[in-house]
Amino acid sequence: MSESTIGIPDAVATESLSYAGTDMTLREIATDLQEAHRELDEYHSGSLVLAQNLKELRMKAERDGNLQLANTTKELEESAMAVVERSRK
C-alpha cells in the first residue's frame, strides 16, 4: 500500500464540506486522507512484523511442547494477518 498524494488547486482549496458535524476545506480533507494512508501503511507493516514474530514464538512453543502458548500465539498470528489483509483492501 502506498501513500496517496492529492493535489488541491488553490482555486478550490478553500471550498468547504460538512462532514460529521464539522466544516472542513478540501485542503484539510486531503491532508486528513494523506494521514489516513500513512497510518494504514504503518498498521500493515507493523502487523506483518508482529505476525512473523508470533509465528517464530509459536514454532518454538510447538518444539518445546507448550501447546497452550502455541495455540494462543497461533490465534494472535491469525489476527495479525487479518489486519494485514484488511489493510490491503
PDB file of N, CA and C in Angstrom:
ATOM      1  N   MET A   1       0.859  -1.167   0.000  1.00  0.00           N
ATOM      2  CA  MET A   1       0.000   0.000   0.000  1.00  0.00           C
ATOM      3  C   MET A   1       0.900   1.224   0.000  1.00  0.00           C
ATOM      4  N   SER A   2       0.526   2.205  -0.772  1.00  0.00           N
ATOM      5  CA  SER A   2       1.361   3.391  -0.815  1.00  0.00           C
ATOM      6  C   SER A   2       0.533   4.618  -0.456  1.00  0.00           C
ATOM      7  N   GLU A   3       1.232   5.575   0.064  1.00  0.00           N
ATOM      8  CA  GLU A   3       0.578   6.813   0.468  1.00  0.00           C
ATOM      9  C   GLU A   3       0.060   7.542  -0.755  1.00  0.00           C
ATOM     10  N   SER A   4      -1.122   8.073  -0.638  1.00  0.00           N
ATOM     11  CA  SER A   4      -1.722   8.814  -1.738  1.00  0.00           C
ATOM     12  C   SER A   4      -1.482  10.305  -1.527  1.00  0.00           C
ATOM     13  N   THR A   5      -1.120  10.981  -2.587  1.00  0.00           N
ATOM     14  CA  THR A   5      -0.947  12.427  -2.538  1.00  0.00           C
ATOM     15  C   THR A   5      -1.982  13.039  -3.469  1.00  0.00           C
ATOM     16  N   ILE A   6      -2.755  13.936  -2.923  1.00  0.00           N
ATOM     17  CA  ILE A   6      -3.819  14.560  -3.685  1.00  0.00           C
ATOM     18  C   ILE A   6      -3.498  16.034  -3.825  1.00  0.00           C
ATOM     19  N   GLY A   7      -3.321  16.474  -5.049  1.00  0.00           N
ATOM     20  CA  GLY A   7      -3.060  17.884  -5.286  1.00  0.00           C
ATOM     21  C   GLY A   7      -4.368  18.656  -5.317  1.00  0.00           C
ATOM     22  N   ILE A   8      -4.436  19.701  -4.543  1.00  0.00           N
ATOM     23  CA  ILE A   8      -5.640  20.534  -4.492  1.00  0.00           C
ATOM     24  C   ILE A   8      -5.289  21.896  -5.081  1.00  0.00           C
ATOM     25  N   PRO A   9      -5.892  22.239  -6.216  1.00  0.00           N
ATOM     26  CA  PRO A   9      -5.626  23.562  -6.802  1.00  0.00           C
ATOM     27  C   PRO A   9      -6.039  24.672  -5.836  1.00  0.00           C
ATOM     28  N   ASP A  10      -5.238  25.711  -5.779  1.00  0.00           N
ATOM     29  CA  ASP A  10      -5.531  26.829  -4.875  1.00  0.00           C
ATOM     30  C   ASP A  10      -6.926  27.395  -5.097  1.00  0.00           C
ATOM     31  N   ALA A  11      -7.387  27.368  -6.335  1.00  0.00           N
ATOM     32  CA  ALA A  11      -8.690  27.959  -6.649  1.00  0.00           C
ATOM     33  C   ALA A  11      -9.843  27.254  -5.935  1.00  0.00           C
ATOM     34  N   VAL A  12      -9.668  25.992  -5.556  1.00  0.00           N
ATOM     35  CA  VAL A  12     -10.747  25.264  -4.886  1.00  0.00           C
ATOM     36  C   VAL A  12     -10.355  24.771  -3.489  1.00  0.00           C
ATOM     37  N   ALA A  13      -9.140  25.057  -3.059  1.00  0.00           N
ATOM     38  CA  ALA A  13      -8.631  24.526  -1.789  1.00  0.00           C
ATOM     39  C   ALA A  13      -9.465  24.945  -0.592  1.00  0.00           C
ATOM     40  N   THR A  14     -10.090  26.087  -0.670  1.00  0.00           N
ATOM     41  CA  THR A  14     -10.856  26.572   0.485  1.00  0.00           C
ATOM     42  C   THR A  14     -12.342  26.228   0.375  1.00  0.00           C
ATOM     43  N   GLU A  15     -12.722  25.488  -0.648  1.00  0.00           N
ATOM     44  CA  GLU A  15     -14.108  25.010  -0.758  1.00  0.00           C
ATOM     45  C   GLU A  15     -14.409  24.177   0.486  1.00  0.00           C
ATOM     46  N   SER A  16     -15.560  24.380   1.061  1.00  0.00           N
ATOM     47  CA  SER A  16     -15.884  23.748   2.341  1.00  0.00           C
ATOM     48  C   SER A  16     -16.878  22.607   2.156  1.00  0.00           C
ATOM     49  N   LEU A  17     -16.748  21.626   3.024  1.00  0.00           N
ATOM     50  CA  LEU A  17     -17.649  20.480   3.018  1.00  0.00           C
ATOM     51  C   LEU A  17     -17.926  20.121   4.467  1.00  0.00           C
ATOM     52  N   SER A  18     -19.194  19.868   4.795  1.00  0.00           N
ATOM     53  CA  SER A  18     -19.548  19.451   6.149  1.00  0.00           C
ATOM     54  C   SER A  18     -19.455  17.936   6.232  1.00  0.00           C
ATOM     55  N   TYR A  19     -18.753  17.474   7.261  1.00  0.00           N
ATOM     56  CA  TYR A  19     -18.617  16.041   7.484  1.00  0.00           C
ATOM     57  C   TYR A  19     -18.604  15.790   8.975  1.00  0.00           C
ATOM     58  N   ALA A  20     -19.479  14.910   9.418  1.00  0.00           N
ATOM     59  CA  ALA A  20     -19.575  14.546  10.844  1.00  0.00           C
ATOM     60  C   ALA A  20     -19.716  15.782  11.732  1.00  0.00           C
ATOM     61  N   GLY A  21     -20.513  16.736  11.274  1.00  0.00           N
ATOM     62  CA  GLY A  21     -20.770  17.928  12.062  1.00  0.00           C
ATOM     63  C   GLY A  21     -19.654  18.953  12.066  1.00  0.00           C
ATOM     64  N   THR A  22     -18.676  18.780  11.181  1.00  0.00           N
ATOM     65  CA  THR A  22     -17.542  19.696  11.124  1.00  0.00           C
ATOM     66  C   THR A  22     -17.385  20.206   9.698  1.00  0.00           C
ATOM     67  N   ASP A  23     -17.131  21.497   9.565  1.00  0.00           N
ATOM     68  CA  ASP A  23     -16.824  22.060   8.251  1.00  0.00           C
ATOM     69  C   ASP A  23     -15.333  21.938   8.013  1.00  0.00           C
ATOM     70  N   MET A  24     -14.973  21.385   6.852  1.00  0.00           N
ATOM     71  CA  MET A  24     -13.572  21.213   6.501  1.00  0.00           C
ATOM     72  C   MET A  24     -13.359  21.704   5.077  1.00  0.00           C
ATOM     73  N   THR A  25     -12.184  22.273   4.843  1.00  0.00           N
ATOM     74  CA  THR A  25     -11.850  22.674   3.479  1.00  0.00           C
ATOM     75  C   THR A  25     -11.341  21.447   2.725  1.00  0.00           C
ATOM     76  N   LEU A  26     -11.339  21.535   1.401  1.00  0.00           N
ATOM     77  CA  LEU A  26     -10.813  20.432   0.598  1.00  0.00           C
ATOM     78  C   LEU A  26      -9.346  20.176   0.910  1.00  0.00           C
ATOM     79  N   ARG A  27      -8.598  21.229   1.199  1.00  0.00           N
ATOM     80  CA  ARG A  27      -7.189  21.060   1.565  1.00  0.00           C
ATOM     81  C   ARG A  27      -7.069  20.279   2.885  1.00  0.00           C
ATOM     82  N   GLU A  28      -7.910  20.599   3.873  1.00  0.00           N
ATOM     83  CA  GLU A  28      -7.889  19.874   5.147  1.00  0.00           C
ATOM     84  C   GLU A  28      -8.280  18.406   4.949  1.00  0.00           C
ATOM     85  N   ILE A  29      -9.255  18.193   4.090  1.00  0.00           N
ATOM     86  CA  ILE A  29      -9.680  16.821   3.802  1.00  0.00           C
ATOM     87  C   ILE A  29      -8.542  16.043   3.149  1.00  0.00           C
ATOM     88  N   ALA A  30      -7.861  16.653   2.200  1.00  0.00           N
ATOM     89  CA  ALA A  30      -6.734  15.997   1.536  1.00  0.00           C
ATOM     90  C   ALA A  30      -5.640  15.657   2.544  1.00  0.00           C
ATOM     91  N   THR A  31      -5.368  16.568   3.464  1.00  0.00           N
ATOM     92  CA  THR A  31      -4.354  16.329   4.493  1.00  0.00           C
ATOM     93  C   THR A  31      -4.770  15.165   5.395  1.00  0.00           C
ATOM     94  N   ASP A  32      -6.033  15.140   5.804  1.00  0.00           N
ATOM     95  CA  ASP A  32      -6.530  14.044   6.640  1.00  0.00           C
ATOM     96  C   ASP A  32      -6.445  12.709   5.909  1.00  0.00           C
ATOM     97  N   LEU A  33      -6.771  12.706   4.624  1.00  0.00           N
ATOM     98  CA  LEU A  33      -6.701  11.467   3.845  1.00  0.00           C
ATOM     99  C   LEU A  33      -5.257  10.984   3.704  1.00  0.00           C
ATOM    100  N   GLN A  34      -4.332  11.902   3.505  1.00  0.00           N
ATOM    101  CA  GLN A  34      -2.918  11.526   3.426  1.00  0.00           C
ATOM    102  C   GLN A  34      -2.465  10.896   4.743  1.00  0.00           C
ATOM    103  N   GLU A  35      -2.893  11.457   5.863  1.00  0.00           N
ATOM    104  CA  GLU A  35      -2.561  10.914   7.173  1.00  0.00           C
ATOM    105  C   GLU A  35      -3.167   9.519   7.335  1.00  0.00           C
ATOM    106  N   ALA A  36      -4.391   9.335   6.881  1.00  0.00           N
ATOM    107  CA  ALA A  36      -5.038   8.024   6.971  1.00  0.00           C
ATOM    108  C   ALA A  36      -4.267   6.982   6.161  1.00  0.00           C
ATOM    109  N   HIS A  37      -3.803   7.353   4.966  1.00  0.00           N
ATOM    110  CA  HIS A  37      -2.995   6.430   4.154  1.00  0.00           C
ATOM    111  C   HIS A  37      -1.701   6.064   4.890  1.00  0.00           C
ATOM    112  N   ARG A  38      -1.063   7.035   5.506  1.00  0.00           N
ATOM    113  CA  ARG A  38       0.180   6.786   6.243  1.00  0.00           C
ATOM    114  C   ARG A  38      -0.076   5.827   7.409  1.00  0.00           C
ATOM    115  N   GLU A  39      -1.156   6.069   8.149  1.00  0.00           N
ATOM    116  CA  GLU A  39      -1.475   5.217   9.285  1.00  0.00           C
ATOM    117  C   GLU A  39      -1.783   3.793   8.843  1.00  0.00           C
ATOM    118  N   LEU A  40      -2.509   3.641   7.738  1.00  0.00           N
ATOM    119  CA  LEU A  40      -2.784   2.296   7.225  1.00  0.00           C
ATOM    120  C   LEU A  40      -1.504   1.582   6.828  1.00  0.00           C
ATOM    121  N   ASP A  41      -0.575   2.299   6.204  1.00  0.00           N
ATOM    122  CA  ASP A  41       0.723   1.716   5.853  1.00  0.00           C
ATOM    123  C   ASP A  41       1.454   1.235   7.104  1.00  0.00           C
ATOM    124  N   GLU A  42       1.392   2.020   8.180  1.00  0.00           N
ATOM    125  CA  GLU A  42       2.046   1.640   9.433  1.00  0.00           C
ATOM    126  C   GLU A  42       1.393   0.404  10.049  1.00  0.00           C
ATOM    127  N   TYR A  43       0.058   0.354  10.042  1.00  0.00           N
ATOM    128  CA  TYR A  43      -0.633  -0.828  10.563  1.00  0.00           C
ATOM    129  C   TYR A  43      -0.265  -2.061   9.745  1.00  0.00           C
ATOM    130  N   HIS A  44      -0.221  -1.908   8.438  1.00  0.00           N
ATOM    131  CA  HIS A  44       0.114  -3.017   7.547  1.00  0.00           C
ATOM    132  C   HIS A  44       1.516  -3.547   7.863  1.00  0.00           C
ATOM    133  N   SER A  45       2.486  -2.655   7.877  1.00  0.00           N
ATOM    134  CA  SER A  45       3.875  -3.059   8.135  1.00  0.00           C
ATOM    135  C   SER A  45       4.047  -3.641   9.533  1.00  0.00           C
ATOM    136  N   GLY A  46       3.473  -2.975  10.506  1.00  0.00           N
ATOM    137  CA  GLY A  46       3.593  -3.437  11.884  1.00  0.00           C
ATOM    138  C   GLY A  46       2.956  -4.800  12.092  1.00  0.00           C
ATOM    139  N   SER A  47       1.826  -5.035  11.456  1.00  0.00           N
ATOM    140  CA  SER A  47       1.144  -6.316  11.595  1.00  0.00           C
ATOM    141  C   SER A  47       1.926  -7.439  10.927  1.00  0.00           C
ATOM    142  N   LEU A  48       2.588  -7.142   9.812  1.00  0.00           N
ATOM    143  CA  LEU A  48       3.430  -8.149   9.160  1.00  0.00           C
ATOM    144  C   LEU A  48       4.577  -8.579  10.077  1.00  0.00           C
ATOM    145  N   VAL A  49       5.239  -7.606  10.683  1.00  0.00           N
ATOM    146  CA  VAL A  49       6.342  -7.897  11.594  1.00  0.00           C
ATOM    147  C   VAL A  49       5.831  -8.678  12.800  1.00  0.00           C
ATOM    148  N   LEU A  50       4.722  -8.244  13.357  1.00  0.00           N
ATOM    149  CA  LEU A  50       4.145  -8.911  14.516  1.00  0.00           C
ATOM    150  C   LEU A  50       3.769 -10.350  14.181  1.00  0.00           C
ATOM    151  N   ALA A  51       3.152 -10.567  13.024  1.00  0.00           N
ATOM    152  CA  ALA A  51       2.774 -11.924  12.621  1.00  0.00           C
ATOM    153  C   ALA A  51       4.000 -12.823  12.515  1.00  0.00           C
ATOM    154  N   GLN A  52       5.074 -12.311  11.957  1.00  0.00           N
ATOM    155  CA  GLN A  52       6.297 -13.100  11.834  1.00  0.00           C
ATOM    156  C   GLN A  52       6.875 -13.438  13.205  1.00  0.00           C
ATOM    157  N   ASN A  53       6.904 -12.461  14.103  1.00  0.00           N
ATOM    158  CA  ASN A  53       7.418 -12.704  15.457  1.00  0.00           C
ATOM    159  C   ASN A  53       6.554 -13.726  16.207  1.00  0.00           C
ATOM    160  N   LEU A  54       5.241 -13.616  16.030  1.00  0.00           N
ATOM    161  CA  LEU A  54       4.337 -14.573  16.667  1.00  0.00           C
ATOM    162  C   LEU A  54       4.525 -15.976  16.089  1.00  0.00           C
ATOM    163  N   LYS A  55       4.755 -16.057  14.785  1.00  0.00           N
ATOM    164  CA  LYS A  55       4.997 -17.346  14.150  1.00  0.00           C
ATOM    165  C   LYS A  55       6.246 -18.005  14.727  1.00  0.00           C
ATOM    166  N   GLU A  56       7.306 -17.227  14.894  1.00  0.00           N
ATOM    167  CA  GLU A  56       8.539 -17.762  15.457  1.00  0.00           C
ATOM    168  C   GLU A  56       8.333 -18.250  16.894  1.00  0.00           C
ATOM    169  N   LEU A  57       7.578 -17.475  17.678  1.00  0.00           N
ATOM    170  CA  LEU A  57       7.292 -17.880  19.054  1.00  0.00           C
ATOM    171  C   LEU A  57       6.426 -19.142  19.064  1.00  0.00           C
ATOM    172  N   ARG A  58       5.443 -19.214  18.164  1.00  0.00           N
ATOM    173  CA  ARG A  58       4.586 -20.396  18.072  1.00  0.00           C
ATOM    174  C   ARG A  58       5.403 -21.635  17.734  1.00  0.00           C
ATOM    175  N   MET A  59       6.300 -21.506  16.768  1.00  0.00           N
ATOM    176  CA  MET A  59       7.114 -22.645  16.358  1.00  0.00           C
ATOM    177  C   MET A  59       8.014 -23.126  17.512  1.00  0.00           C
ATOM    178  N   LYS A  60       8.558 -22.188  18.264  1.00  0.00           N
ATOM    179  CA  LYS A  60       9.380 -22.547  19.423  1.00  0.00           C
ATOM    180  C   LYS A  60       8.518 -23.251  20.468  1.00  0.00           C
ATOM    181  N   ALA A  61       7.326 -22.720  20.711  1.00  0.00           N
ATOM    182  CA  ALA A  61       6.429 -23.330  21.692  1.00  0.00           C
ATOM    183  C   ALA A  61       6.046 -24.746  21.262  1.00  0.00           C
ATOM    184  N   GLU A  62       5.813 -24.939  19.965  1.00  0.00           N
ATOM    185  CA  GLU A  62       5.491 -26.277  19.469  1.00  0.00           C
ATOM    186  C   GLU A  62       6.663 -27.238  19.685  1.00  0.00           C
ATOM    187  N   ARG A  63       7.880 -26.759  19.396  1.00  0.00           N
ATOM    188  CA  ARG A  63       9.067 -27.600  19.606  1.00  0.00           C
ATOM    189  C   ARG A  63       9.231 -27.968  21.085  1.00  0.00           C
ATOM    190  N   ASP A  64       8.896 -27.008  21.958  1.00  0.00           N
ATOM    191  CA  ASP A  64       9.036 -27.218  23.395  1.00  0.00           C
ATOM    192  C   ASP A  64       7.850 -27.976  24.000  1.00  0.00           C
ATOM    193  N   GLY A  65       6.821 -28.227  23.191  1.00  0.00           N
ATOM    194  CA  GLY A  65       5.652 -28.940  23.685  1.00  0.00           C
ATOM    195  C   GLY A  65       4.695 -28.092  24.503  1.00  0.00           C
ATOM    196  N   ASN A  66       4.809 -26.781  24.408  1.00  0.00           N
ATOM    197  CA  ASN A  66       3.929 -25.878  25.152  1.00  0.00           C
ATOM    198  C   ASN A  66       2.712 -25.568  24.273  1.00  0.00           C
ATOM    199  N   LEU A  67       1.717 -26.453  24.328  1.00  0.00           N
ATOM    200  CA  LEU A  67       0.556 -26.332  23.447  1.00  0.00           C
ATOM    201  C   LEU A  67      -0.299 -25.106  23.739  1.00  0.00           C
ATOM    202  N   GLN A  68      -0.386 -24.726  25.007  1.00  0.00           N
ATOM    203  CA  GLN A  68      -1.184 -23.543  25.351  1.00  0.00           C
ATOM    204  C   GLN A  68      -0.583 -22.294  24.704  1.00  0.00           C
ATOM    205  N   LEU A  69       0.723 -22.136  24.814  1.00  0.00           N
ATOM    206  CA  LEU A  69       1.385 -20.991  24.195  1.00  0.00           C
ATOM    207  C   LEU A  69       1.302 -21.085  22.673  1.00  0.00           C
ATOM    208  N   ALA A  70       1.483 -22.276  22.137  1.00  0.00           N
ATOM    209  CA  ALA A  70       1.422 -22.454  20.685  1.00  0.00           C
ATOM    210  C   ALA A  70       0.042 -22.087  20.148  1.00  0.00           C
ATOM    211  N   ASN A  71      -1.007 -22.553  20.815  1.00  0.00           N
ATOM    212  CA  ASN A  71      -2.372 -22.251  20.361  1.00  0.00           C
ATOM    213  C   ASN A  71      -2.692 -20.765  20.483  1.00  0.00           C
ATOM    214  N   THR A  72      -2.267 -20.168  21.575  1.00  0.00           N
ATOM    215  CA  THR A  72      -2.530 -18.740  21.788  1.00  0.00           C
ATOM    216  C   THR A  72      -1.806 -17.886  20.745  1.00  0.00           C
ATOM    217  N   THR A  73      -0.535 -18.186  20.513  1.00  0.00           N
ATOM    218  CA  THR A  73       0.217 -17.390  19.530  1.00  0.00           C
ATOM    219  C   THR A  73      -0.302 -17.629  18.118  1.00  0.00           C
ATOM    220  N   LYS A  74      -0.832 -18.829  17.843  1.00  0.00           N
ATOM    221  CA  LYS A  74      -1.416 -19.088  16.521  1.00  0.00           C
ATOM    222  C   LYS A  74      -2.632 -18.188  16.303  1.00  0.00           C
ATOM    223  N   GLU A  75      -3.484 -18.073  17.307  1.00  0.00           N
ATOM    224  CA  GLU A  75      -4.664 -17.208  17.195  1.00  0.00           C
ATOM    225  C   GLU A  75      -4.249 -15.745  17.003  1.00  0.00           C
ATOM    226  N   LEU A  76      -3.247 -15.304  17.749  1.00  0.00           N
ATOM    227  CA  LEU A  76      -2.774 -13.926  17.610  1.00  0.00           C
ATOM    228  C   LEU A  76      -2.137 -13.700  16.239  1.00  0.00           C
ATOM    229  N   GLU A  77      -1.396 -14.682  15.759  1.00  0.00           N
ATOM    230  CA  GLU A  77      -0.784 -14.593  14.426  1.00  0.00           C
ATOM    231  C   GLU A  77      -1.871 -14.465  13.352  1.00  0.00           C
ATOM    232  N   GLU A  78      -2.919 -15.257  13.469  1.00  0.00           N
ATOM    233  CA  GLU A  78      -4.028 -15.180  12.509  1.00  0.00           C
ATOM    234  C   GLU A  78      -4.708 -13.818  12.574  1.00  0.00           C
ATOM    235  N   SER A  79      -4.841 -13.276  13.768  1.00  0.00           N
ATOM    236  CA  SER A  79      -5.440 -11.944  13.919  1.00  0.00           C
ATOM    237  C   SER A  79      -4.562 -10.871  13.280  1.00  0.00           C
ATOM    238  N   ALA A  80      -3.247 -10.974  13.483  1.00  0.00           N
ATOM    239  CA  ALA A  80      -2.325 -10.007  12.867  1.00  0.00           C
ATOM    240  C   ALA A  80      -2.406 -10.095  11.339  1.00  0.00           C
ATOM    241  N   MET A  81      -2.522 -11.301  10.805  1.00  0.00           N
ATOM    242  CA  MET A  81      -2.627 -11.459   9.348  1.00  0.00           C
ATOM    243  C   MET A  81      -3.972 -10.928   8.838  1.00  0.00           C
ATOM    244  N   ALA A  82      -4.991 -11.006   9.657  1.00  0.00           N
ATOM    245  CA  ALA A  82      -6.283 -10.437   9.270  1.00  0.00           C
ATOM    246  C   ALA A  82      -6.174  -8.921   9.136  1.00  0.00           C
ATOM    247  N   VAL A  83      -5.391  -8.292  10.021  1.00  0.00           N
ATOM    248  CA  VAL A  83      -5.158  -6.849   9.902  1.00  0.00           C
ATOM    249  C   VAL A  83      -4.431  -6.556   8.600  1.00  0.00           C
ATOM    250  N   VAL A  84      -3.427  -7.380   8.262  1.00  0.00           N
ATOM    251  CA  VAL A  84      -2.697  -7.205   7.005  1.00  0.00           C
ATOM    252  C   VAL A  84      -3.655  -7.292   5.828  1.00  0.00           C
ATOM    253  N   GLU A  85      -4.496  -8.305   5.820  1.00  0.00           N
ATOM    254  CA  GLU A  85      -5.448  -8.479   4.705  1.00  0.00           C
ATOM    255  C   GLU A  85      -6.426  -7.310   4.612  1.00  0.00           C
ATOM    256  N   ARG A  86      -6.922  -6.848   5.744  1.00  0.00           N
ATOM    257  CA  ARG A  86      -7.863  -5.719   5.727  1.00  0.00           C
ATOM    258  C   ARG A  86      -7.182  -4.448   5.229  1.00  0.00           C
ATOM    259  N   SER A  87      -5.904  -4.291   5.531  1.00  0.00           N
ATOM    260  CA  SER A  87      -5.223  -3.073   5.118  1.00  0.00           C
ATOM    261  C   SER A  87      -4.876  -3.093   3.626  1.00  0.00           C
ATOM    262  N   ARG A  88      -4.960  -4.246   2.993  1.00  0.00           N
ATOM    263  CA  ARG A  88      -4.710  -4.368   1.551  1.00  0.00           C
ATOM    264  C   ARG A  88      -5.894  -3.936   0.711  1.00  0.00           C
ATOM    265  N   LYS A  89      -7.073  -3.954   1.287  1.00  0.00           N
ATOM    266  CA  LYS A  89      -8.296  -3.655   0.523  1.00  0.00           C
ATOM    267  C   LYS A  89      -8.416  -2.194   0.218  1.00  0.00           C
TER     268      LYS A  89
END
